PDB file of C-alpha atoms and ligand atoms in Angstrom:
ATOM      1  CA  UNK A1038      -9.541  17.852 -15.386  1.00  0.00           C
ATOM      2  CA  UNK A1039      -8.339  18.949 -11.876  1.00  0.00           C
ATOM      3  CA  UNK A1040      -9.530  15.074 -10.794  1.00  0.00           C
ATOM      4  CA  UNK A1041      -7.066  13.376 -13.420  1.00  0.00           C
ATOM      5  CA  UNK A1042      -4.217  15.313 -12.671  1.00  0.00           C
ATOM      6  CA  UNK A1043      -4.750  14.569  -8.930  1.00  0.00           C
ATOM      7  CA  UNK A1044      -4.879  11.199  -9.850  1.00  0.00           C
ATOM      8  CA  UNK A1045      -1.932  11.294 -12.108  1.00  0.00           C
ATOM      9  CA  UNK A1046       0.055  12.650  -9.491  1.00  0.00           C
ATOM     10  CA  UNK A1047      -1.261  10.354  -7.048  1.00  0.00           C
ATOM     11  CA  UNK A1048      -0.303   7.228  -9.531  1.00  0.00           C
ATOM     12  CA  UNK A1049       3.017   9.249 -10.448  1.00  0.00           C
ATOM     13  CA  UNK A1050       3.970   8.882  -6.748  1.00  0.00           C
ATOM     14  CA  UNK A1051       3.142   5.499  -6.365  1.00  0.00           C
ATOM     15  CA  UNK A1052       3.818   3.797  -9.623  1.00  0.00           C
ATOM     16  CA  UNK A1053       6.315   5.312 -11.445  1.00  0.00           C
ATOM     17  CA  UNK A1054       9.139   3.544  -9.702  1.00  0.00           C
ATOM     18  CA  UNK A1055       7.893   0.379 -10.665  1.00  0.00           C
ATOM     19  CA  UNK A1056      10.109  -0.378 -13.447  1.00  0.00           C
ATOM     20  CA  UNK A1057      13.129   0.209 -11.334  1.00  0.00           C
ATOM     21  CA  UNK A1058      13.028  -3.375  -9.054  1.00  0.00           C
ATOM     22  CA  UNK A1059      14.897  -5.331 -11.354  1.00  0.00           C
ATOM     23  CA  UNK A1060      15.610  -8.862  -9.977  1.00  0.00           C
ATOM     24  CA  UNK A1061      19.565  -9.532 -10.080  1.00  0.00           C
ATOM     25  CA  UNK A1062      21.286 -12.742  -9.066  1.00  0.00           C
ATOM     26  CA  UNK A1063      24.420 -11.242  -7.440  1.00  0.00           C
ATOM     27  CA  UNK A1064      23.822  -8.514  -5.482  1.00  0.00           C
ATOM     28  CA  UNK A1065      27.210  -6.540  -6.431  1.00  0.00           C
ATOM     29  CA  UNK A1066      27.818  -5.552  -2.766  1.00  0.00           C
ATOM     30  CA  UNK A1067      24.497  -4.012  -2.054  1.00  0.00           C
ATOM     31  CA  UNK A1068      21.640  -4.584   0.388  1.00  0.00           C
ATOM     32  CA  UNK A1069      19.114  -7.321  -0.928  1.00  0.00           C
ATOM     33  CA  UNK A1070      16.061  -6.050   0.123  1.00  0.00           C
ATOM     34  CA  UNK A1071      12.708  -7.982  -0.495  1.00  0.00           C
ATOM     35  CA  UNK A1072       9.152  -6.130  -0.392  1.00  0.00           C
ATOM     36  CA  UNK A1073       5.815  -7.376  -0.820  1.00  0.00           C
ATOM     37  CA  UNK A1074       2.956  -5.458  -2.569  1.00  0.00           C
ATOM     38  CA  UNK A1075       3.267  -2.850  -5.240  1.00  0.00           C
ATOM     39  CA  UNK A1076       2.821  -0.447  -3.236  1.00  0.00           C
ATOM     40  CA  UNK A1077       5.802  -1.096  -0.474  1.00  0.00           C
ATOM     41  CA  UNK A1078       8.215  -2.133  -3.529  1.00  0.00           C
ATOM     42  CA  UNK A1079       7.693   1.551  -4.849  1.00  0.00           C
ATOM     43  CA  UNK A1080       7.946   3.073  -1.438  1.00  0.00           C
ATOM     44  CA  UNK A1081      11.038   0.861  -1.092  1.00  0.00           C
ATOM     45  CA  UNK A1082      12.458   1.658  -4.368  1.00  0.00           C
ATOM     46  CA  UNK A1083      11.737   5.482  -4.163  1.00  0.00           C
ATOM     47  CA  UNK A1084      14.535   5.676  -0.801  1.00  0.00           C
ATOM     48  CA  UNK A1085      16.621   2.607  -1.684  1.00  0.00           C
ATOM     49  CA  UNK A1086      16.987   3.534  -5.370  1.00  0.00           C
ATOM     50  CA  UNK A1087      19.834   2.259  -7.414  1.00  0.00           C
ATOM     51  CA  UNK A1088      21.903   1.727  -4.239  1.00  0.00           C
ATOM     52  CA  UNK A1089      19.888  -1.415  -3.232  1.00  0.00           C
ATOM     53  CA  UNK A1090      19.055  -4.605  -4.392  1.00  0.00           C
ATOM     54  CA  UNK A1091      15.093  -4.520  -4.758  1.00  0.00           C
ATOM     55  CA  UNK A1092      12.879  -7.074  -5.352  1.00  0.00           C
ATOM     56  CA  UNK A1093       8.740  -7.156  -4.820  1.00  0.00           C
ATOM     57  CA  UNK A1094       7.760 -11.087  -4.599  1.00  0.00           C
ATOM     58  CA  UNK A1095       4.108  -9.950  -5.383  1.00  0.00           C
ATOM     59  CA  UNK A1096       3.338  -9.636  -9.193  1.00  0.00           C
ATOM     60  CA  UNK A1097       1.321  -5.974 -10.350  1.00  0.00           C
ATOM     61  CA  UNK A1098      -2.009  -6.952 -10.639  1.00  0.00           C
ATOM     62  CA  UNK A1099      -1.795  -9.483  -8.558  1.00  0.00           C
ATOM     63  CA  UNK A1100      -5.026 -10.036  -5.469  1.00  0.00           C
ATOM     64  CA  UNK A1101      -2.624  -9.637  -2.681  1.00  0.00           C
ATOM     65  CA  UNK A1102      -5.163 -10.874  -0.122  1.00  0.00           C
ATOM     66  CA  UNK A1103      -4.864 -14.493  -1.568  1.00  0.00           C
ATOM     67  CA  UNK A1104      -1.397 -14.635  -2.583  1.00  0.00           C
ATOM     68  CA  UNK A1105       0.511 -17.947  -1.868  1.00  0.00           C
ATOM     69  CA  UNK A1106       4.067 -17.211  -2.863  1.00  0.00           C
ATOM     70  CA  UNK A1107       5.564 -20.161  -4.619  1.00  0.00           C
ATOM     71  CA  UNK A1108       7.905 -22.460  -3.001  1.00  0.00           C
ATOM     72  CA  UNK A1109      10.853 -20.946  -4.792  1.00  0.00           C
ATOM     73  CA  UNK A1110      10.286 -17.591  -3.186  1.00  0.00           C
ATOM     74  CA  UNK A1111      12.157 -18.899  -0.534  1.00  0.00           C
ATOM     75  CA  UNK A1112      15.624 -19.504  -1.874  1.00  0.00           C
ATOM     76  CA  UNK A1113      14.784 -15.314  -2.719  1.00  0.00           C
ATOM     77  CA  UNK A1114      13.835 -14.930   0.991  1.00  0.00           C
ATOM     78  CA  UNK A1115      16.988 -16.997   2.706  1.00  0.00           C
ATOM     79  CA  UNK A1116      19.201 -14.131   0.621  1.00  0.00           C
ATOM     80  CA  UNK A1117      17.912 -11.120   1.885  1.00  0.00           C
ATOM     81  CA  UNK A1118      19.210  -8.591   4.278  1.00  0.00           C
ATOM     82  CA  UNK A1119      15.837  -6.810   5.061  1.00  0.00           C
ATOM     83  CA  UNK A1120      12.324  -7.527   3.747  1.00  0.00           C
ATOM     84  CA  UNK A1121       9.752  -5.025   4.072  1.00  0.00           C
ATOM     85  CA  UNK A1122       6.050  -6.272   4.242  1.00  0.00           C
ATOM     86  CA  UNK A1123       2.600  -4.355   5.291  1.00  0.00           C
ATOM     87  CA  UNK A1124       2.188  -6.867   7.864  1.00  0.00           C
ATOM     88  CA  UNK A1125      -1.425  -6.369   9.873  1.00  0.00           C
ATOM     89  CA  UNK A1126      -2.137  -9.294   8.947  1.00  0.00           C
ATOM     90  CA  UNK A1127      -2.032  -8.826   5.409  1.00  0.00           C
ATOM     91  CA  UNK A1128       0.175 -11.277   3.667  1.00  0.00           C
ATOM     92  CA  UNK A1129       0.585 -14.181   6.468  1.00  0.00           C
ATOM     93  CA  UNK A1130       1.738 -16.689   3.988  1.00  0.00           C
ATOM     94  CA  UNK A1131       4.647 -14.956   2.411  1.00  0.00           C
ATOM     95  CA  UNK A1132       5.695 -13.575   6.479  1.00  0.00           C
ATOM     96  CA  UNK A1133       5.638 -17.327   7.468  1.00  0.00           C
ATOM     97  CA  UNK A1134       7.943 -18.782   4.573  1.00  0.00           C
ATOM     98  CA  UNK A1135       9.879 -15.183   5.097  1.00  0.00           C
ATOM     99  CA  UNK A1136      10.468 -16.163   8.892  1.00  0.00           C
ATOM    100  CA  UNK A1137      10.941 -19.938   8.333  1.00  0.00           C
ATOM    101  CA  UNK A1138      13.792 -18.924   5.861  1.00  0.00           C
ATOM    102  CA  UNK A1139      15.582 -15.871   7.484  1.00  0.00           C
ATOM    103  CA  UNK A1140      18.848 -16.049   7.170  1.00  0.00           C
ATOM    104  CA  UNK A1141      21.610 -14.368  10.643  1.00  0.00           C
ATOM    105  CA  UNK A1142      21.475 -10.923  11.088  1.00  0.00           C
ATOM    106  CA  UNK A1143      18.248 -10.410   8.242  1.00  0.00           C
ATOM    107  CA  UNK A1144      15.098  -8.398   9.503  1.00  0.00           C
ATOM    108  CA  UNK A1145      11.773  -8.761   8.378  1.00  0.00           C
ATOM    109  CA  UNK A1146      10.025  -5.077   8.804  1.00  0.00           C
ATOM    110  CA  UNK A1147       6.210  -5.023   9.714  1.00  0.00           C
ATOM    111  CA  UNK A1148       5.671  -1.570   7.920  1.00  0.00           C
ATOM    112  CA  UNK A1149       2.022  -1.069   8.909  1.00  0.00           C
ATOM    113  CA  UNK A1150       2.255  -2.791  12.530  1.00  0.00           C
ATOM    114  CA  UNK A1151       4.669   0.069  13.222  1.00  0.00           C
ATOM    115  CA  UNK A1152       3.033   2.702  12.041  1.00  0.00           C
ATOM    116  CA  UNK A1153      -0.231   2.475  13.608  1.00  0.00           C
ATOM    117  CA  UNK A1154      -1.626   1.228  16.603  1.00  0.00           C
ATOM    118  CA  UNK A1155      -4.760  -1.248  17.633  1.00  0.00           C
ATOM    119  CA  UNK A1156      -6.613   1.747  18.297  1.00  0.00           C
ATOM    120  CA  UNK A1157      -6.457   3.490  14.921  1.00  0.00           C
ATOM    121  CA  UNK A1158      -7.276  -0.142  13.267  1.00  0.00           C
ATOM    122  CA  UNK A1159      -9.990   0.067  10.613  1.00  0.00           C
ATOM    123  CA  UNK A1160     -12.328  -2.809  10.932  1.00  0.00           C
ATOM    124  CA  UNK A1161     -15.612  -2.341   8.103  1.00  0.00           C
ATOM    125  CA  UNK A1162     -16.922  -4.157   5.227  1.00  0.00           C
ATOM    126  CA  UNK A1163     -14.510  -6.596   3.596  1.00  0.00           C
ATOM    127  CA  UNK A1164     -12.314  -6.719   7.084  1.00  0.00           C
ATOM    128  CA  UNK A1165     -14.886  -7.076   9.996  1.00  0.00           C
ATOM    129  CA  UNK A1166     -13.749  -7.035  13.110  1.00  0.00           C
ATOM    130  CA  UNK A1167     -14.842 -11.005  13.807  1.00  0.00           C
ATOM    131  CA  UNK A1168     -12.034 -11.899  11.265  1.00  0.00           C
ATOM    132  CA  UNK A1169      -9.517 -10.067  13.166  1.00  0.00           C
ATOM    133  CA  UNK A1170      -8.023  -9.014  10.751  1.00  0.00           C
ATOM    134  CA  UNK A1171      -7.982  -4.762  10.347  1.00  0.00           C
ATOM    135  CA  UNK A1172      -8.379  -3.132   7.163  1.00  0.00           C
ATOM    136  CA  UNK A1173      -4.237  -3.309   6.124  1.00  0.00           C
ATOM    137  CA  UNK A1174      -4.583  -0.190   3.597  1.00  0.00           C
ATOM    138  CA  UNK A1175      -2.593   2.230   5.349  1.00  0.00           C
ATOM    139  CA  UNK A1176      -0.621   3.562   2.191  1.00  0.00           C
ATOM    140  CA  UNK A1177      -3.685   5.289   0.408  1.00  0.00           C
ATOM    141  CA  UNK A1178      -3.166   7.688   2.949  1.00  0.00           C
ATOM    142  CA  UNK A1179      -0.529   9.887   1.649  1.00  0.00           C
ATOM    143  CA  UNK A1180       0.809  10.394   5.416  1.00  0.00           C
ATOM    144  CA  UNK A1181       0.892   7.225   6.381  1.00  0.00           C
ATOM    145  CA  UNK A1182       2.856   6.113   3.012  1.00  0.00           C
ATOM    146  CA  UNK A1183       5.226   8.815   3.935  1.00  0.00           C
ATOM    147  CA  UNK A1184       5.720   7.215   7.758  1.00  0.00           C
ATOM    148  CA  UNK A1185       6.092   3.871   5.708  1.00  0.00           C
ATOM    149  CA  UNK A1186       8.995   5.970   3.655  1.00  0.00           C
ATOM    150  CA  UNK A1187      10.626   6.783   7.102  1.00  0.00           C
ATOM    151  CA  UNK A1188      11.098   3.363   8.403  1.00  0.00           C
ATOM    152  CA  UNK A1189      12.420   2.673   5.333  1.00  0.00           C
ATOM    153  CA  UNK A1190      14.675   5.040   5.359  1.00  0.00           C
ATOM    154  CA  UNK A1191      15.767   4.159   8.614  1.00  0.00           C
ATOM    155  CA  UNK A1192      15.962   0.352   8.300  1.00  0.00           C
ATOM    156  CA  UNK A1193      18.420   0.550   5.246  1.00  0.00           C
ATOM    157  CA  UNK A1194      20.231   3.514   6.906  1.00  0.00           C
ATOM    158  CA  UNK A1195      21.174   1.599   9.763  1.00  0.00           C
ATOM    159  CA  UNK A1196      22.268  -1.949   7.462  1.00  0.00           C
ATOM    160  CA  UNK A1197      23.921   0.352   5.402  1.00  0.00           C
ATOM    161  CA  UNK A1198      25.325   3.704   6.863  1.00  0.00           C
ATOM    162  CA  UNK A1199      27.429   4.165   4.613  1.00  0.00           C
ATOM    163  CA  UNK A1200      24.593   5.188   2.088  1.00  0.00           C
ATOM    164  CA  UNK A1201      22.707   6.838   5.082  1.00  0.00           C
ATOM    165  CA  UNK A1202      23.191   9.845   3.473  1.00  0.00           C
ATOM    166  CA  UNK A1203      21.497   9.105  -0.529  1.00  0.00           C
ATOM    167  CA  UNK A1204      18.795   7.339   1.480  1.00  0.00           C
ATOM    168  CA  UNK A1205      18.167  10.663   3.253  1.00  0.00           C
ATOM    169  CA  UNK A1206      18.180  12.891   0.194  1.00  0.00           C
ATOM    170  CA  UNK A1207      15.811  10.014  -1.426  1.00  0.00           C
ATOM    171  CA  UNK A1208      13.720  10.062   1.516  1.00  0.00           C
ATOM    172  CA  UNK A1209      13.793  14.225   1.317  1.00  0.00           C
ATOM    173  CA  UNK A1210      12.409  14.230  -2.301  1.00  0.00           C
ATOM    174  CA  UNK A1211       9.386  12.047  -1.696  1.00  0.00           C
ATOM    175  CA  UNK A1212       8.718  13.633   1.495  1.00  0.00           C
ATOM    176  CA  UNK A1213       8.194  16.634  -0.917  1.00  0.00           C
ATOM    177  CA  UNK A1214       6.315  14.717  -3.516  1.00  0.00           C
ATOM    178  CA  UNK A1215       4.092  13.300  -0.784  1.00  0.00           C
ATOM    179  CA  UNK A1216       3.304  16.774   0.671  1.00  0.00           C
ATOM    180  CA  UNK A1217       2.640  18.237  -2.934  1.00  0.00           C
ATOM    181  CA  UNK A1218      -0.017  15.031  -3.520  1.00  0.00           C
ATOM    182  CA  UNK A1219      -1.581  15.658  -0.003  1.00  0.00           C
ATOM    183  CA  UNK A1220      -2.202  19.624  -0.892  1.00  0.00           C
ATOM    184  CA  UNK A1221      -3.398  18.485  -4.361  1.00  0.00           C
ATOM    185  CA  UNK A1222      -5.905  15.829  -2.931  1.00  0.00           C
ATOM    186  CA  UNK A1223      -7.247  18.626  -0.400  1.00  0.00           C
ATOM    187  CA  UNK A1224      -7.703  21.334  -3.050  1.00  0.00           C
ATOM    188  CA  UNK A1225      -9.354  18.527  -5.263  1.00  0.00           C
ATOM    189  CA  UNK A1226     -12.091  17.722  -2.584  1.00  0.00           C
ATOM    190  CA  UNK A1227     -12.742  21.168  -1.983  1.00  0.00           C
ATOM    191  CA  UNK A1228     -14.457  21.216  -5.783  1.00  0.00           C
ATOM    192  CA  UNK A1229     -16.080  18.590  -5.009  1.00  0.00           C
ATOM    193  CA  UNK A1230     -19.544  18.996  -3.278  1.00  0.00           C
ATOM    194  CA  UNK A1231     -19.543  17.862   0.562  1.00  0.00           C
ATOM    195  CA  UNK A1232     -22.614  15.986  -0.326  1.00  0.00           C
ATOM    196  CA  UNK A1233     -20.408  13.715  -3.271  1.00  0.00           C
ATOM    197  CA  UNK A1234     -17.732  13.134  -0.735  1.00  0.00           C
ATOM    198  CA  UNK A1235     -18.794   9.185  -0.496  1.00  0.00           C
ATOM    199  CA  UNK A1236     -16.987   6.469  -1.678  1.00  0.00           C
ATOM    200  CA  UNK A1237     -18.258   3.144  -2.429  1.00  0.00           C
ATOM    201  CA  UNK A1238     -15.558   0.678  -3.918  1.00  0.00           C
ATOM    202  CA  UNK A1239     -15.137  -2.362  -5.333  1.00  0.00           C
ATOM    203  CA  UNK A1240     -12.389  -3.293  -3.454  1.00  0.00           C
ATOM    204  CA  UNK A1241     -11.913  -1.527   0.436  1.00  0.00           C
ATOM    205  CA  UNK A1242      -8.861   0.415  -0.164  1.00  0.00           C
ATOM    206  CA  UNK A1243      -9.845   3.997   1.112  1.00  0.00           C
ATOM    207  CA  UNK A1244     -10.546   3.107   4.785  1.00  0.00           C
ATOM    208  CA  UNK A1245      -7.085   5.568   5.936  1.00  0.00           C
ATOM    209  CA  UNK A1246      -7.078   7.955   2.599  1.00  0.00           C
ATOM    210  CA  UNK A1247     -11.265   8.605   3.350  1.00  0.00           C
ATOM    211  CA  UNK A1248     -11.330  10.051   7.133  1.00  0.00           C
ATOM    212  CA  UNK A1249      -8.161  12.248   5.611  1.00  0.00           C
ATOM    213  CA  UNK A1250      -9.825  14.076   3.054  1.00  0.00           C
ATOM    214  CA  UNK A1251     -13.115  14.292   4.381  1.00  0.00           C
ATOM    215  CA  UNK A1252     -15.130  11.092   2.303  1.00  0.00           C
ATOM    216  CA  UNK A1253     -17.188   8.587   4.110  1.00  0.00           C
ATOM    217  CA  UNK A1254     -17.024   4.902   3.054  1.00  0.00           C
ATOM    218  CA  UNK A1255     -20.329   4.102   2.342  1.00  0.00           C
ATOM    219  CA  UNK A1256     -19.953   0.384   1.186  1.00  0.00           C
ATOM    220  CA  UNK A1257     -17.572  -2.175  -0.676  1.00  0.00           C
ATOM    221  CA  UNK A1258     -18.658  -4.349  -3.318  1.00  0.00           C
ATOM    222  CA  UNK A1259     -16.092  -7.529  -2.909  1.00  0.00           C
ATOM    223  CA  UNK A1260     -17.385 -10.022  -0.298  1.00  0.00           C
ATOM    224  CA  UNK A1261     -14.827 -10.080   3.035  1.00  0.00           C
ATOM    225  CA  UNK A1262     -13.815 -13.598   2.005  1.00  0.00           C
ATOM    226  CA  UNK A1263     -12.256 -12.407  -1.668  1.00  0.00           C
ATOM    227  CA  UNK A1264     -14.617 -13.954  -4.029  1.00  0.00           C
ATOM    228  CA  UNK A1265     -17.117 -12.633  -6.517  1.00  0.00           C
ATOM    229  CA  UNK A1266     -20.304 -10.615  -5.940  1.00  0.00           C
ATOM    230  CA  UNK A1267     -23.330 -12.777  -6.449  1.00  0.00           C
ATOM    231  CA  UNK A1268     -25.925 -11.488  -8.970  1.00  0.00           C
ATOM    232  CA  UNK A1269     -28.115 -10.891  -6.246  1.00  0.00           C
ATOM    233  CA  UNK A1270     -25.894  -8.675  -4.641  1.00  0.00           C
ATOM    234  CA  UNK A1271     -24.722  -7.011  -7.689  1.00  0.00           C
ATOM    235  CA  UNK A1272     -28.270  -5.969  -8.278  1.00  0.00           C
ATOM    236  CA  UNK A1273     -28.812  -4.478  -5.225  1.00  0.00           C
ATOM    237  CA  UNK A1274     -25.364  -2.487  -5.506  1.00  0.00           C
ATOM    238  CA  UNK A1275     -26.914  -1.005  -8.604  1.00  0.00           C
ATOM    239  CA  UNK A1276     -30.137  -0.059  -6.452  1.00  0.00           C
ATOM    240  CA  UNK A1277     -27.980   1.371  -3.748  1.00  0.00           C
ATOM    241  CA  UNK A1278     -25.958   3.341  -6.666  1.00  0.00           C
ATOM    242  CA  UNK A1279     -29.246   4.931  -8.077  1.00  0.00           C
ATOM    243  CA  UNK A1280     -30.825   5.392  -4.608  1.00  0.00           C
ATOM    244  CA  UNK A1281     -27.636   7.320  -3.480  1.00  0.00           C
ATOM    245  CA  UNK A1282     -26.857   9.315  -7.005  1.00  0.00           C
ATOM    246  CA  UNK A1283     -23.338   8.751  -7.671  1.00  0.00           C
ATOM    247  CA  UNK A1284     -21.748  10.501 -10.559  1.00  0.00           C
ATOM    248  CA  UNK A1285     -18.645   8.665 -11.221  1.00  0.00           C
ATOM    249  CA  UNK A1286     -17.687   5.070 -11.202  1.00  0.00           C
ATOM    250  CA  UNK A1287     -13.889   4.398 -11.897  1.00  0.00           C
ATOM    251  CA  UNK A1288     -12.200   0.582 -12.993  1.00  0.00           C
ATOM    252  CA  UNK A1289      -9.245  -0.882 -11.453  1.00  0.00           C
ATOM    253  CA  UNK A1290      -7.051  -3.383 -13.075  1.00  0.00           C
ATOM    254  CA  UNK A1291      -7.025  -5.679 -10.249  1.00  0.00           C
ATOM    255  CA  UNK A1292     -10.362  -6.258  -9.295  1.00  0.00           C
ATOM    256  CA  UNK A1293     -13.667  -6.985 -12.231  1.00  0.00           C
ATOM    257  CA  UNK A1294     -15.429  -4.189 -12.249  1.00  0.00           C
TER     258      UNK A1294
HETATM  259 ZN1   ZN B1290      -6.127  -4.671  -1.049  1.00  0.00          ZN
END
């Protein structure tokens, strides 16, 4: 029970704001600001609030590894004022039509390029260090969403000073929220025992939240290059499952479980 609400929390702080990115066509005055993933766009949305002009060119459920955005994403990318994407390397063909289109005086804001450096890149199972590509899921990791939240913060502060002020109490809030999910994750792996802290997922999300808390990685079940699991390798997942005991196995919407 402990688990859910962790997890409720944890989706609470990083979904809830979805709804709130509604796409306009004038702009009323305010900053139009373009994010990416889900993710970002609720990061985005929980300091720029009503006081910006949000959109997230990435659909929910969408396999943000493989996204293409269509050509008209770029009359949405000439508009903006800022745009606000993971970057390491993680969605190269919307930064290349965002760059080609950038209109004077825009900025296009690497979020994860500035909050880490080359040598706290993950490289493992679905991003191998050969690709060169590193592991680009830095928000899982409640502290590194919240350095995400800063930059933010700071980027529309200084396009927009005169709102420097709401983006600052916004920024105060989910500063809070963040710390209250962090203490709630650590109390939550303390019930669990050490021995269960391993996570094996379908898709490699937890290489920042894992080290964190305390969980080791142990495997990923999608392929590096995005496509299904074979049979074959299915069946030796299950084998590695048994062999290793695991208790739980949880879905995600995304990804066929
Ligand atoms: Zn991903």
């Amino acid at each position: 029970m402990k688990r859910i609400a962790v997890w409720l929390l944890f989706l609470s702080v990083f979904l809830a704001a979805c709804g709130g990115a509604a796409e306009t066509d004038e702009a009323d005055g305010r900053l139009r600001v373009i994010s990416t993933v889900s993710p970002i766009t609720n990061i985005v949305y929980n300091i720029g609030g009503e006081k910006i002009d949000l959109s997230g060119i990435v659909p929910e459920g969408t396999n943000s590894h493989t996204f293409e955005p269509a050509p008209s994403t770029a009359v949405k990318l000439a508009q903006a004022d800022l745009i606000f994407m993971n970057g390491l390397n993680l969605e190269l063909p919307s930064l290349k039509m965002a760059q080609a289109n950038l209109k004077d005086g825009a900025e296009i804001v690497l979020l994860g390029d500035q909050t880490i450096t080359p040598d706290d890149y993950v490289y493992d199972f679905s991003f191998p260090k050969e690709a060169g590509n590193p592991n680009p899921h830095l928000w899982t990791n409640p502290i590194l969403a919240l350095r995400y939240a800063e930059i933010v913060r700071d980027r529309l502060a200084a396009k927009d000073p005169d709102n420097a002020d709401y983006y600052q109490a916004n920024y105060d809030a989910f500063a809070q929220r963040i710390n209250d999910l962090d203490e709630a994750i650590k109390a939550t792996t303390a019930s669990i025992p050490e021995n269960n802290r391993k996570l094996l997922t379908y898709h490699d999300s937890f290489a920042y939240f894992a080290p964190r808390y305390g969980y080791t990685v142990i495997g990923a079940i999608q392929p590096a290059d995005f496509s299904q699991p074979s049979a074959q390798e299915m069946a030796a997942l299950i084998d590695q499952l048994k062999a290793e005991g695991v208790p739980a196995i949880f879905g995600s919407e995304v990804f066929p479980s």
